[in-house]
Coordinates of C-alpha atoms and ligand atoms in Angstrom, one line a residue:
X298 CA -30.0 4.2 -62.2
X299 CA -26.5 4.9 -60.9
X300 CA -23.7 2.4 -61.6
X301 CA -22.7 1.0 -58.2
X302 CA -19.2 0.2 -59.3
X303 CA -16.6 2.6 -57.8
X304 CA -15.2 5.0 -60.4
X305 CA -11.5 5.8 -61.0
X306 CA -11.3 7.4 -57.5
X307 CA -10.1 5.8 -55.2
X308 CA -7.2 3.5 -56.2
X309 CA -8.1 -0.1 -56.7
X310 CA -8.7 -2.2 -53.7
X311 CA -9.7 0.7 -51.6
X312 CA -13.3 1.8 -51.1
X313 CA -14.8 -1.4 -52.5
X314 CA -16.3 -3.3 -49.5
X315 CA -19.7 -3.8 -51.0
X316 CA -22.1 -6.1 -49.1
X317 CA -24.1 -8.9 -50.7
X318 CA -27.3 -7.8 -49.0
X319 CA -29.7 -6.8 -51.7
X320 CA -31.8 -4.5 -49.5
X321 CA -28.7 -2.5 -48.6
X322 CA -27.7 -2.3 -52.2
X323 CA -31.2 -1.2 -53.3
X324 CA -31.2 1.5 -50.6
X325 CA -27.7 2.8 -51.6
X326 CA -28.8 2.8 -55.2
X327 CA -31.9 4.8 -54.3
X328 CA -29.9 7.4 -52.4
X329 CA -27.3 7.6 -55.2
X330 CA -30.0 8.1 -57.8
X331 CA -31.4 10.9 -55.7
X332 CA -28.1 12.6 -54.6
X333 CA -26.2 12.1 -57.8
X334 CA -22.7 11.7 -56.4
X335 CA -19.6 11.5 -58.6
X336 CA -18.4 8.3 -57.0
X337 CA -19.5 5.7 -54.6
X338 CA -17.0 4.6 -52.0
X339 CA -17.7 1.4 -50.0
X340 CA -15.7 1.9 -46.8
X341 CA -13.9 -1.1 -45.4
X342 CA -12.3 0.6 -42.4
X343 CA -8.9 -0.7 -43.3
X344 CA -5.6 1.1 -42.4
X345 CA -4.9 1.5 -46.0
X346 CA -8.2 3.2 -46.7
X347 CA -7.8 5.4 -43.7
X348 CA -4.4 6.6 -44.8
X349 CA -5.8 7.3 -48.2
X350 CA -8.7 9.3 -46.8
X351 CA -6.4 11.3 -44.5
X352 CA -4.1 12.1 -47.4
X353 CA -7.1 13.3 -49.5
X354 CA -8.5 15.3 -46.5
X355 CA -5.1 17.1 -46.0
X356 CA -5.0 17.9 -49.7
X357 CA -8.5 19.4 -49.6
X358 CA -8.0 21.2 -46.3
X359 CA -10.6 19.1 -44.5
X360 CA -7.8 18.3 -42.1
X361 CA -4.8 20.3 -41.0
X362 CA -1.5 18.6 -40.4
X363 CA -0.1 18.6 -36.8
X364 CA 3.4 18.2 -35.7
X365 CA 3.7 14.4 -36.0
X366 CA 6.4 14.3 -33.4
X367 CA 4.2 16.1 -30.8
X368 CA 0.9 14.4 -31.6
X369 CA 1.6 11.3 -33.8
X370 CA -1.0 10.3 -36.3
X371 CA -3.2 13.2 -35.2
X372 CA -4.9 15.9 -37.2
X373 CA -7.0 19.0 -36.7
X374 CA -10.3 19.9 -38.3
X375 CA -12.0 23.3 -38.2
X376 CA -15.7 23.2 -38.7
X377 CA -17.8 26.0 -40.1
X378 CA -18.2 28.6 -37.2
X379 CA -22.0 28.3 -37.6
X380 CA -21.8 24.6 -37.0
X381 CA -20.1 23.7 -33.6
X382 CA -22.7 21.9 -31.5
X383 CA -25.8 19.8 -31.5
X384 CA -28.9 21.6 -32.7
X385 CA -31.8 20.5 -30.6
X386 CA -34.2 22.9 -32.3
X387 CA -33.6 21.3 -35.7
X388 CA -33.7 17.7 -34.4
X389 CA -36.9 15.8 -35.1
X390 CA -38.6 12.6 -34.2
X391 CA -40.8 11.6 -37.1
X392 CA -43.3 9.1 -35.6
X393 CA -46.6 8.5 -37.3
X394 CA -48.4 10.5 -34.6
X395 CA -47.2 13.5 -32.5
X396 CA -48.2 11.6 -29.3
X397 CA -45.6 8.9 -30.1
X398 CA -42.8 11.5 -30.1
X399 CA -44.2 13.0 -27.0
X400 CA -44.0 16.4 -25.4
X401 CA -40.2 16.6 -25.2
X402 CA -39.4 16.1 -28.9
X403 CA -39.9 18.2 -32.0
X404 CA -42.2 16.2 -34.1
X405 CA -42.7 16.3 -37.8
X406 CA -45.0 14.1 -40.0
X407 CA -43.0 11.3 -41.6
X408 CA -44.5 11.6 -45.1
X409 CA -44.0 15.3 -45.4
X410 CA -40.6 15.1 -43.8
X411 CA -39.3 12.5 -46.2
X412 CA -40.6 14.6 -49.1
X413 CA -38.8 17.7 -47.8
X414 CA -35.6 15.9 -47.2
X415 CA -35.7 14.2 -50.6
X416 CA -36.0 17.6 -52.1
X417 CA -32.9 18.8 -50.2
X418 CA -31.0 15.7 -51.1
X419 CA -31.8 15.9 -54.8
X420 CA -28.5 16.3 -56.6
X421 CA -26.9 17.3 -53.3
X422 CA -23.8 15.1 -53.8
X423 CA -23.1 16.3 -57.3
X424 CA -19.3 16.5 -57.8
X425 CA -18.7 14.8 -54.5
X426 CA -18.0 11.2 -53.4
X427 CA -20.7 9.3 -51.6
X428 CA -19.2 7.1 -48.8
X429 CA -21.1 4.1 -47.6
X430 CA -20.0 3.2 -44.1
X431 CA -21.0 -0.3 -42.7
X432 CA -20.6 -0.4 -38.9
X433 CA -21.7 -2.2 -35.8
X434 CA -22.6 -0.8 -32.4
X435 CA -21.5 -3.1 -29.6
X436 CA -18.9 -5.8 -29.2
X437 CA -18.9 -8.2 -32.1
X438 CA -20.4 -11.1 -30.1
X439 CA -23.0 -9.3 -28.2
X440 CA -26.7 -10.1 -28.5
X441 CA -27.4 -6.3 -28.2
X442 CA -25.1 -5.3 -31.0
X443 CA -26.8 -3.4 -33.9
X444 CA -25.8 -3.0 -37.5
X445 CA -25.9 0.4 -39.2
X446 CA -25.0 1.8 -42.6
X447 CA -24.3 5.5 -42.9
X448 CA -24.1 7.2 -46.2
X449 CA -22.2 10.5 -46.1
X450 CA -20.5 13.0 -48.4
X451 CA -18.1 14.0 -45.7
X452 CA -14.6 12.5 -45.4
X453 CA -14.4 13.9 -41.8
X454 CA -17.5 11.8 -41.0
X455 CA -15.8 8.6 -42.4
X456 CA -12.6 9.3 -40.4
X457 CA -14.6 9.9 -37.2
X458 CA -16.8 6.8 -37.7
X459 CA -13.8 4.6 -38.1
X460 CA -12.7 5.7 -34.6
X461 CA -16.2 5.7 -33.0
X462 CA -17.5 2.4 -34.3
X463 CA -16.4 -1.0 -35.4
X464 CA -16.5 -0.4 -39.1
X465 CA -16.3 -2.4 -42.4
X466 CA -16.3 -6.1 -43.1
X467 CA -17.4 -6.9 -39.5
X468 CA -20.7 -5.2 -40.2
X469 CA -21.2 -6.7 -43.6
X470 CA -20.7 -10.2 -42.1
X471 CA -22.9 -9.6 -39.1
X472 CA -25.7 -8.4 -41.4
X473 CA -25.5 -11.4 -43.7
X474 CA -27.9 -11.8 -46.6
X475 CA -31.2 -12.1 -44.7
X476 CA -33.6 -9.5 -46.3
X477 CA -35.4 -9.2 -43.0
X478 CA -32.3 -8.5 -40.9
X479 CA -32.5 -5.5 -38.7
X480 CA -30.2 -2.6 -39.7
X481 CA -30.2 1.1 -39.4
X482 CA -30.3 3.3 -42.5
X483 CA -28.4 6.6 -42.0
X484 CA -28.1 9.3 -44.7
X485 CA -26.0 12.4 -44.1
X486 CA -25.2 15.2 -46.5
X487 CA -23.4 18.4 -45.7
X488 CA -25.4 20.3 -48.3
X489 CA -24.1 23.8 -48.0
X490 CA -23.7 23.7 -44.2
X491 CA -26.5 26.3 -43.9
X492 CA -28.3 26.5 -40.5
X493 CA -31.5 27.2 -42.5
X494 CA -31.2 23.8 -44.2
X495 CA -30.1 21.9 -41.1
X496 CA -32.3 19.0 -40.0
X497 CA -31.6 15.9 -38.0
X498 CA -34.5 13.6 -38.5
X499 CA -35.3 10.3 -37.0
X500 CA -37.9 7.8 -38.3
X501 CA -37.9 5.2 -35.5
X502 CA -40.5 2.9 -37.1
X503 CA -38.3 2.7 -40.2
X504 CA -35.0 2.5 -38.3
X505 CA -33.9 5.4 -40.4
X506 CA -32.0 8.7 -39.9
X507 CA -31.6 11.6 -42.3
X508 CA -29.2 14.4 -41.3
X509 CA -28.5 17.4 -43.6
X510 CA -26.8 20.7 -43.4
X511 CA -24.3 20.0 -40.6
X512 CA -20.8 18.6 -40.2
X513 CA -20.8 18.7 -36.4
X514 CA -20.2 15.3 -34.7
X515 CA -23.3 15.0 -32.6
X516 CA -25.4 15.8 -35.7
X517 CA -23.6 13.7 -38.2
X518 CA -21.9 10.7 -36.6
X519 CA -25.2 8.9 -36.9
X520 CA -24.1 6.0 -34.9
X521 CA -23.9 8.0 -31.7
X522 CA -26.8 10.2 -30.6
X523 CA -29.0 9.3 -33.5
X524 CA -28.8 5.5 -33.5
X525 CA -27.3 4.6 -30.1
X526 CA -29.7 6.9 -28.2
X527 CA -32.7 8.2 -30.2
X528 CA -33.5 5.2 -32.4
X529 CA -31.8 3.0 -29.8
X530 CA -34.1 4.0 -27.0
X531 CA -37.1 3.4 -29.2
X532 CA -35.8 -0.1 -30.1
X533 CA -34.9 -0.7 -26.5
X534 CA -38.5 -0.2 -25.3
X535 CA -39.9 -2.4 -28.0
X536 CA -37.3 -5.1 -27.3
X537 CA -37.2 -4.8 -23.5
X538 CA -33.8 -3.3 -22.8
X539 CA -32.4 0.2 -22.0
X540 CA -30.4 2.6 -24.2
X541 CA -29.0 5.3 -21.9
X542 CA -26.8 8.4 -21.9
X543 CA -24.5 6.9 -19.4
X544 CA -20.9 6.2 -18.8
X545 CA -19.9 2.7 -17.5
X546 CA -17.0 2.3 -15.1
X547 CA -15.4 -0.5 -13.1
X548 CA -14.1 0.1 -9.6
X549 CA -11.9 -2.6 -8.0
X550 CA -10.8 -2.7 -4.4
X551 CA -7.2 -3.6 -3.3
X552 CA -8.7 -7.0 -2.4
X553 CA -9.8 -7.5 -6.0
X554 CA -13.5 -7.0 -5.4
X555 CA -15.0 -5.3 -8.5
X556 CA -18.2 -3.4 -9.1
X557 CA -19.5 -1.7 -12.2
X558 CA -21.4 1.6 -12.1
X559 CA -23.4 3.3 -14.9
X560 CA -23.8 7.1 -14.6
X561 CA -26.0 9.5 -16.5
X562 CA -24.9 13.1 -16.8
X563 CA -26.0 15.7 -19.3
X564 CA -23.6 16.6 -22.1
X565 CA -20.3 18.2 -21.1
X566 CA -20.8 17.6 -17.4
X567 CA -17.7 15.4 -16.9
X568 CA -18.8 11.9 -17.9
X569 CA -15.4 11.3 -19.6
X570 CA -13.5 12.6 -16.6
X571 CA -15.5 10.4 -14.2
X572 CA -15.2 7.3 -16.5
X573 CA -11.4 7.7 -16.4
X574 CA -11.0 8.7 -12.8
X575 CA -7.6 8.1 -11.1
X576 CA -8.1 7.6 -7.3
X577 CA -6.1 9.9 -5.1
X578 CA -3.1 8.7 -3.1
X579 CA -5.3 7.9 -0.1
X580 CA -7.0 5.2 -2.1
X581 CA -3.9 3.3 -2.9
X582 CA -4.6 0.0 -4.5
X583 CA -8.1 1.0 -5.8
X584 CA -8.5 0.9 -9.5
X585 CA -11.1 2.6 -11.8
X586 CA -11.5 1.3 -15.3
X587 CA -13.5 2.6 -18.2
X588 CA -16.1 0.5 -20.1
X589 CA -17.7 3.6 -21.8
X590 CA -17.8 7.3 -21.5
X591 CA -21.2 8.3 -23.0
X592 CA -23.6 5.5 -23.9
X593 CA -24.8 2.3 -22.1
X594 CA -27.0 -0.3 -23.6
X595 CA -28.3 -2.5 -20.8
X596 CA -30.3 -5.6 -20.6
X597 CA -31.7 -7.8 -17.7
X598 CA -30.3 -11.3 -17.4
X599 CA -30.9 -13.6 -14.5
X600 CA -32.5 -10.7 -12.6
X601 CA -29.4 -8.4 -13.0
X602 CA -28.7 -5.5 -15.2
X603 CA -25.8 -5.9 -17.6
X604 CA -24.3 -3.1 -19.7
X605 CA -22.3 -2.8 -22.9
X606 CA -20.7 0.2 -24.4
X607 CA -21.9 0.3 -28.0
X608 CA -19.1 2.6 -29.1
X609 CA -15.5 2.1 -30.0
X610 CA -14.0 5.5 -29.2
X611 CA -14.5 8.7 -27.3
X612 CA -15.8 12.0 -28.7
X613 CA -15.0 14.2 -25.8
X614 CA -15.0 17.9 -24.9
X615 CA -11.4 19.2 -25.0
X616 CA -11.3 22.5 -23.0
X617 CA -10.5 21.8 -19.3
X618 CA -8.7 18.5 -20.1
X619 CA -5.3 18.4 -18.5
X620 CA -2.9 16.1 -16.7
X621 CA -4.5 17.5 -13.5
X622 CA -8.1 17.0 -14.4
X623 CA -7.9 13.8 -16.5
X624 CA -4.4 12.2 -17.1
X625 CA -5.9 9.2 -18.8
X626 CA -7.7 11.4 -21.3
X627 CA -4.5 13.3 -21.9
X628 CA -2.6 10.0 -22.6
X629 CA -5.4 8.8 -24.8
X630 CA -5.4 12.0 -27.0
X631 CA -1.6 12.2 -27.2
X632 CA -1.7 10.2 -30.5
X633 CA -4.0 8.8 -33.2
X634 CA -6.6 11.5 -32.5
X635 CA -8.8 13.8 -34.5
X636 CA -9.1 17.2 -33.0
X637 CA -12.0 19.5 -33.9
X638 CA -12.0 23.3 -33.3
X639 CA -9.0 23.5 -30.9
X640 CA -6.2 26.0 -31.4
X641 CA -3.0 25.4 -33.4
X642 CA 0.3 26.5 -32.0
X643 CA 3.2 27.8 -34.1
X644 CA 5.1 24.5 -33.7
X645 CA 2.1 22.5 -35.0
X646 CA 0.8 21.4 -31.6
X647 CA -2.8 21.6 -30.3
X648 CA -3.8 24.0 -27.5
X649 CA -7.0 24.7 -25.6
X650 CA -8.1 26.6 -22.5
X651 CA -7.2 24.6 -19.4
X652 CA -4.4 22.6 -21.0
X653 CA -1.3 22.1 -18.7
X654 CA 1.3 24.8 -18.8
X655 CA 1.3 28.4 -19.9
X656 CA -0.7 29.5 -23.0
X657 CA 1.3 29.9 -26.1
X658 CA 2.5 33.4 -27.0
X659 CA 0.8 33.0 -30.3
X660 CA -1.6 30.5 -31.9
X661 CA -4.2 30.2 -34.6
X662 CA -7.6 30.0 -33.0
X663 CA -10.4 27.6 -33.9
X664 CA -11.7 30.0 -36.5
X665 CA -8.3 30.2 -38.2
X666 CA -7.5 33.7 -36.8
X667 CA -4.3 34.9 -35.0
X668 CA -4.6 34.5 -31.3
X669 CA -2.5 35.7 -28.3
X670 CA -3.2 35.4 -24.6
X671 CA -4.5 39.0 -24.8
X672 CA -7.2 38.1 -27.3
X673 CA -10.8 38.5 -26.1
X674 CA -11.9 35.4 -28.0
X675 CA -11.3 31.8 -26.8
X676 CA -8.5 30.0 -28.6
X677 CA -10.4 26.7 -28.7
X678 CA -14.2 26.6 -29.0
X679 CA -15.8 25.7 -25.7
X680 CA -17.3 22.6 -27.4
X681 CA -14.1 21.7 -29.3
X682 CA -13.7 17.9 -29.3
X683 CA -11.3 15.0 -29.5
X684 CA -12.1 11.8 -31.3
X685 CA -9.9 9.0 -30.0
X686 CA -10.0 5.2 -30.1
X687 CA -11.0 3.6 -26.8
X688 CA -7.9 1.4 -27.2
X689 CA -5.8 4.5 -26.5
X690 CA -7.2 4.6 -22.9
X691 CA -4.7 3.3 -20.4
X692 CA -7.6 2.6 -18.0
X693 CA -9.7 0.6 -20.5
X694 CA -11.6 -2.2 -18.7
X695 CA -10.6 -5.7 -19.6
X696 CA -14.2 -6.7 -20.1
X697 CA -15.0 -3.9 -22.6
X698 CA -15.4 -6.5 -25.4
X699 CA -17.5 -8.9 -23.4
X700 CA -20.7 -9.5 -25.4
X701 CA -22.7 -10.3 -22.3
X702 CA -21.8 -7.0 -20.8
X703 CA -20.8 -6.1 -17.2
X704 CA -23.1 -6.4 -14.2
X705 CA -24.2 -3.0 -12.9
X706 CA -24.2 -2.5 -9.1
X707 CA -25.2 1.1 -9.1
X708 CA -26.9 3.7 -11.3
X709 CA -25.9 7.3 -10.8
X710 CA -27.8 10.4 -12.0
X711 CA -25.8 13.6 -11.9
X712 CA -26.3 17.2 -12.9
X713 CA -24.6 20.5 -12.8
X714 CA -26.3 22.3 -10.0
X715 CA -24.9 25.3 -8.1
X716 CA -27.4 24.9 -5.3
X717 CA -30.1 22.6 -3.8
X718 CA -28.8 19.2 -4.7
X719 CA -26.3 17.6 -2.2
X720 CA -23.0 16.0 -3.2
X721 CA -24.5 12.6 -3.0
X722 CA -27.6 10.7 -1.8
X723 CA -29.2 7.4 -2.4
X724 CA -32.8 6.8 -3.5
X725 CA -35.0 4.7 -1.2
X726 CA -35.7 2.1 -3.9
X727 CA -35.9 1.6 -7.7
X728 CA -39.2 3.5 -8.1
X729 CA -37.9 6.4 -6.0
X730 CA -34.7 6.2 -8.1
X731 CA -36.7 6.5 -11.3
X732 CA -38.4 9.6 -9.8
X733 CA -35.0 11.0 -8.9
X734 CA -33.8 10.4 -12.5
X735 CA -37.0 11.7 -14.0
X736 CA -36.8 15.0 -12.1
X737 CA -33.1 15.7 -12.4
X738 CA -32.0 19.0 -13.8
X739 CA -28.7 20.6 -14.9
X740 CA -27.3 23.9 -16.0
X741 CA -27.0 23.9 -19.8
X742 CA -23.6 23.7 -21.5
X743 CA -22.0 24.5 -24.9
X744 CA -22.6 21.0 -26.2
X745 CA -25.9 22.2 -27.7
X746 CA -26.5 25.6 -29.3
X747 CA -28.5 28.0 -27.1
X748 CA -28.1 29.6 -23.7
X749 CA -25.4 28.2 -21.4
X750 CA -25.9 27.9 -17.6
X751 CA -29.7 27.8 -17.5
X752 CA -31.2 25.2 -15.2
X753 CA -33.4 22.8 -17.2
X754 CA -35.0 19.5 -16.3
X755 CA -33.1 16.8 -18.2
X756 CA -34.7 13.4 -17.2
X757 CA -32.0 10.7 -17.0
X758 CA -29.9 13.1 -19.1
X759 CA -32.0 11.9 -22.0
X760 CA -34.1 15.0 -22.8
X761 CA -32.3 15.6 -26.1
X762 CA -32.0 11.8 -26.8
X763 CA -35.2 10.0 -25.9
X764 CA -36.6 8.9 -29.3
X765 CA -40.2 8.5 -28.1
X766 CA -42.8 9.7 -25.6
X767 CA -41.0 10.5 -22.4
X768 CA -44.0 9.3 -20.4
X769 CA -43.7 5.8 -22.0
X770 CA -39.9 6.1 -21.3
X771 CA -40.6 6.6 -17.6
X772 CA -43.0 3.7 -17.6
X773 CA -40.4 1.5 -19.3
X774 CA -38.0 2.3 -16.5
X775 CA -40.6 1.5 -13.9
X776 CA -41.4 -1.8 -15.7
X777 CA -37.8 -3.0 -15.8
X778 CA -38.0 -3.3 -12.0
X779 CA -40.4 -6.2 -12.3
X780 CA -37.6 -8.2 -14.0
X781 CA -34.9 -7.4 -11.5
X782 CA -34.2 -9.6 -8.5
X783 CA -30.8 -8.1 -7.8
X784 CA -31.4 -4.5 -8.9
X785 CA -28.8 -1.8 -9.0
X786 CA -29.0 0.8 -6.2
X787 CA -29.8 4.3 -7.5
X788 CA -27.9 7.5 -6.5
X789 CA -27.8 11.2 -7.2
X790 CA -24.5 13.1 -7.3
X791 CA -23.7 16.8 -7.8
X792 CA -20.0 17.8 -8.1
X793 CA -20.9 21.4 -8.9
X794 CA -22.5 22.8 -5.8
X795 CA -21.2 26.3 -4.9
X796 CA -20.8 28.2 -1.7
X797 CA -22.0 31.7 -1.0
X798 CA -18.7 33.0 -2.4
X799 CA -19.6 31.4 -5.8
X800 CA -16.8 28.9 -5.6
X801 CA -17.2 25.1 -6.0
X802 CA -17.4 23.4 -2.6
X803 CA -16.1 20.1 -3.8
X804 CA -12.7 19.5 -5.5
X805 CA -14.1 17.0 -8.0
X806 CA -12.0 15.0 -10.5
X807 CA -10.0 12.2 -8.7
X808 CA -11.5 13.1 -5.4
X809 CA -14.9 11.9 -6.7
X810 CA -13.4 8.5 -5.7
X811 CA -14.5 9.3 -2.1
X812 CA -18.1 9.6 -3.3
X813 CA -17.8 6.5 -5.4
X814 CA -16.4 4.6 -2.5
X815 CA -19.5 5.5 -0.4
X816 CA -21.7 4.4 -3.3
X817 CA -19.9 1.0 -3.4
X818 CA -20.1 0.7 0.4
X819 CA -23.9 1.2 0.1
X820 CA -24.1 -1.4 -2.6
X821 CA -22.3 -3.8 -0.3
X822 CA -24.6 -2.8 2.6
X823 CA -21.6 -1.7 4.7
X824 CA -21.8 2.1 4.3
X825 CA -23.6 4.3 6.9
X826 CA -26.3 6.8 6.0
X827 CA -28.9 9.0 7.5
X828 CA -32.5 9.1 6.3
X829 CA -33.5 12.4 4.9
X830 CA -36.7 13.5 3.1
X831 CA -35.0 13.1 -0.3
X832 CA -33.2 9.8 0.3
X833 CA -30.2 8.3 2.2
X834 CA -27.4 10.8 2.8
X835 CA -23.9 10.1 4.1
X836 CA -23.6 11.1 7.8
X837 CA -20.6 13.2 8.9
X838 CA -18.3 10.2 9.1
X839 CA -19.6 8.0 6.4
X840 CA -17.6 9.7 3.6
X841 CA -13.9 8.9 3.7
X842 CA -12.4 12.4 3.6
X843 CA -9.0 11.5 5.1
X844 CA -6.1 13.4 3.7
X845 CA -8.4 15.7 1.9
X846 CA -7.9 19.4 2.4
X847 CA -11.5 20.5 2.8
X848 CA -13.2 22.6 5.4
X849 CA -15.8 20.9 7.6
X850 CA -18.1 23.8 6.9
X851 CA -17.8 23.0 3.2
X852 CA -18.7 19.4 3.8
X853 CA -21.7 20.4 5.8
X854 CA -22.8 22.7 3.0
X855 CA -22.2 20.0 0.4
X856 CA -24.5 17.6 2.3
X857 CA -27.1 20.0 3.6
X858 CA -30.7 19.9 2.5
X859 CA -32.0 23.5 2.5
X860 CA -35.8 23.2 3.1
X861 CA -36.5 26.4 1.3
X862 CA -34.5 25.5 -1.8
X863 CA -36.2 22.1 -1.8
X864 CA -39.7 23.6 -1.6
X865 CA -38.8 25.5 -4.8
X866 CA -37.3 22.3 -6.3
X867 CA -40.4 20.3 -5.6
X868 CA -42.6 23.0 -7.1
X869 CA -40.4 22.8 -10.2
X870 CA -40.8 19.0 -10.3
X871 CA -44.6 19.6 -10.4
X872 CA -44.2 22.3 -13.1
X873 CA -42.1 20.0 -15.1
X874 CA -44.5 17.1 -14.8
X875 CA -47.4 19.4 -15.6
X876 CA -45.6 20.7 -18.7
X877 CA -45.5 17.1 -20.0
X878 CA -49.3 17.2 -20.4
X879 CA -50.5 14.2 -18.5
X880 CA -48.0 11.6 -19.7
X881 CA -46.3 11.0 -16.4
X882 CA -47.0 7.6 -14.9
X883 CA -49.2 7.7 -11.7
X884 CA -46.4 6.0 -9.7
X885 CA -44.1 9.0 -10.3
X886 CA -46.9 11.5 -9.3
X887 CA -47.3 9.5 -6.1
X888 CA -43.6 9.7 -5.5
X889 CA -43.8 13.4 -5.6
X890 CA -46.7 13.4 -3.1
X891 CA -44.6 11.2 -0.8
X892 CA -41.6 13.6 -1.1
X893 CA -43.8 16.5 -0.1
X894 CA -45.2 14.5 2.8
X895 CA -41.7 13.6 4.0
X896 CA -40.7 17.2 4.2
X897 CA -43.7 17.8 6.5
X898 CA -42.8 15.1 8.9
Ligands
OXD146 C1 -21.9 14.3 -26.6 C2 -23.1 15.1 -26.1 O1 -21.3 14.7 -27.5 O2 -23.8 14.6 -25.2 O3 -21.7 13.2 -26.0 O4 -23.4 16.1 -26.7
MN147 MN1 -23.2 12.7 -24.6

């Protein structure tokens, strides 16, 4: 049995926040006995500890120093070039039966999987330090908040988790000493960062995650996709709430009337930009504030849906971020930020494709090679990331720490579609909205390994994140309706529709406020709309397009429903439902029949 007392490393008073909870101690002891680390480091999340870990990381080239005048308290990390995105093909849901994982997840038998992973973890931390990270997901006083412990042999993971979660003593206290308390066990080891030994495994029944062979955020910050979404969605169904891949934003009128909106978009489709939107000049006095940019946990209270952001920071896609596209993100990442896989300029600044200004004449690219504007390779990886505390966001909502959450007026489902899907439309009702979410599709992005730009069905943007049978997930969404007396309206948006010339029809970014305003008007029952076969569409004068330089023809194209495209779309809905092998609830199959019938009217 390993001695749990920290060894000489680190200096005294750092890395010694051991909880009193015996079940946590037993589990840590079990993993230490298996992985045989040199030291055990109990993270307390303090500034002192963070400074110590940054200094160590700089010494060991885990981090690269940046010009502290240009980007104070910020550092750069370069990942292994074979390890730059989520790996859906190596992500498993290990429920007792394959049916429980359902048709959209890779399944593997729990007993065999534990045996395989234990084999891989055996002695895996030899010569390394094993960090134990206590953290909570959610505001400290929220009934939805969950406790997790992540064991990792990566300092980069610790530094990221300190930004992305509320870490340390707060979690130890919340857990207390009750042996039956609910908490998530997360084990991560880099092993040798070999794609052949890369597995991200979830055991929902055991509230356990084991991730090996990767150092990429989405695979190893176990609080995020693994706990807050995959295990979270499983717990949510069991406990009667929703864990969703959604941003949460507040929108306040000049008169001070405020609504909150939750919006699901697949990875790298602009959730962070939307959550930090700055309204254009024409909307003077309107304010958009951010509650969260990636994950919403929602519960029904008094017939309304309330949402919290379980996270404490943003792990956002860097390329394309600029003062033009997202000034609030630029301000957020101008200090106290960890950059991963962006380029390093000769004066120690960070650079990426799409940043304001001219490209540098010379830089070191994300792989560590010389780069000039003539290079064929990108300077920053398309999925390069920033990790930044939410407190850096100038547009942070004042109720972000409110344990009860914020009341949701509208739910938006959005995808990246070059054709077919109009700029915005509203579902007829909750069930129709669930159908809309269940059939949404998007062109794939660099956030996951594999082809980019391929249209795939991504129900509720949860295809890679739903931790149980997708048919049961749809049913759970349908069932929530029975508890809602003041239910959010449901909408679809598509910022990415293109004209025949292949150019985007809609300017996007801050101008999305015009669409948001129509959505708010609809929630207040003041906005006009025309009935169409797919839902309520804004009529020619219902969207406020004043002072926007856009051709009327573009607007017509953005809002048009091309019957031929929709016949193909509806056929694809059927193919998608059929591919799920009989798990789709009857109500959604009926919704499809009704959609077909409406096109015939
Ligand atoms: C993310 C993702 O990192 O969805 O948020 O991949
Ligand atoms: Mn995401």
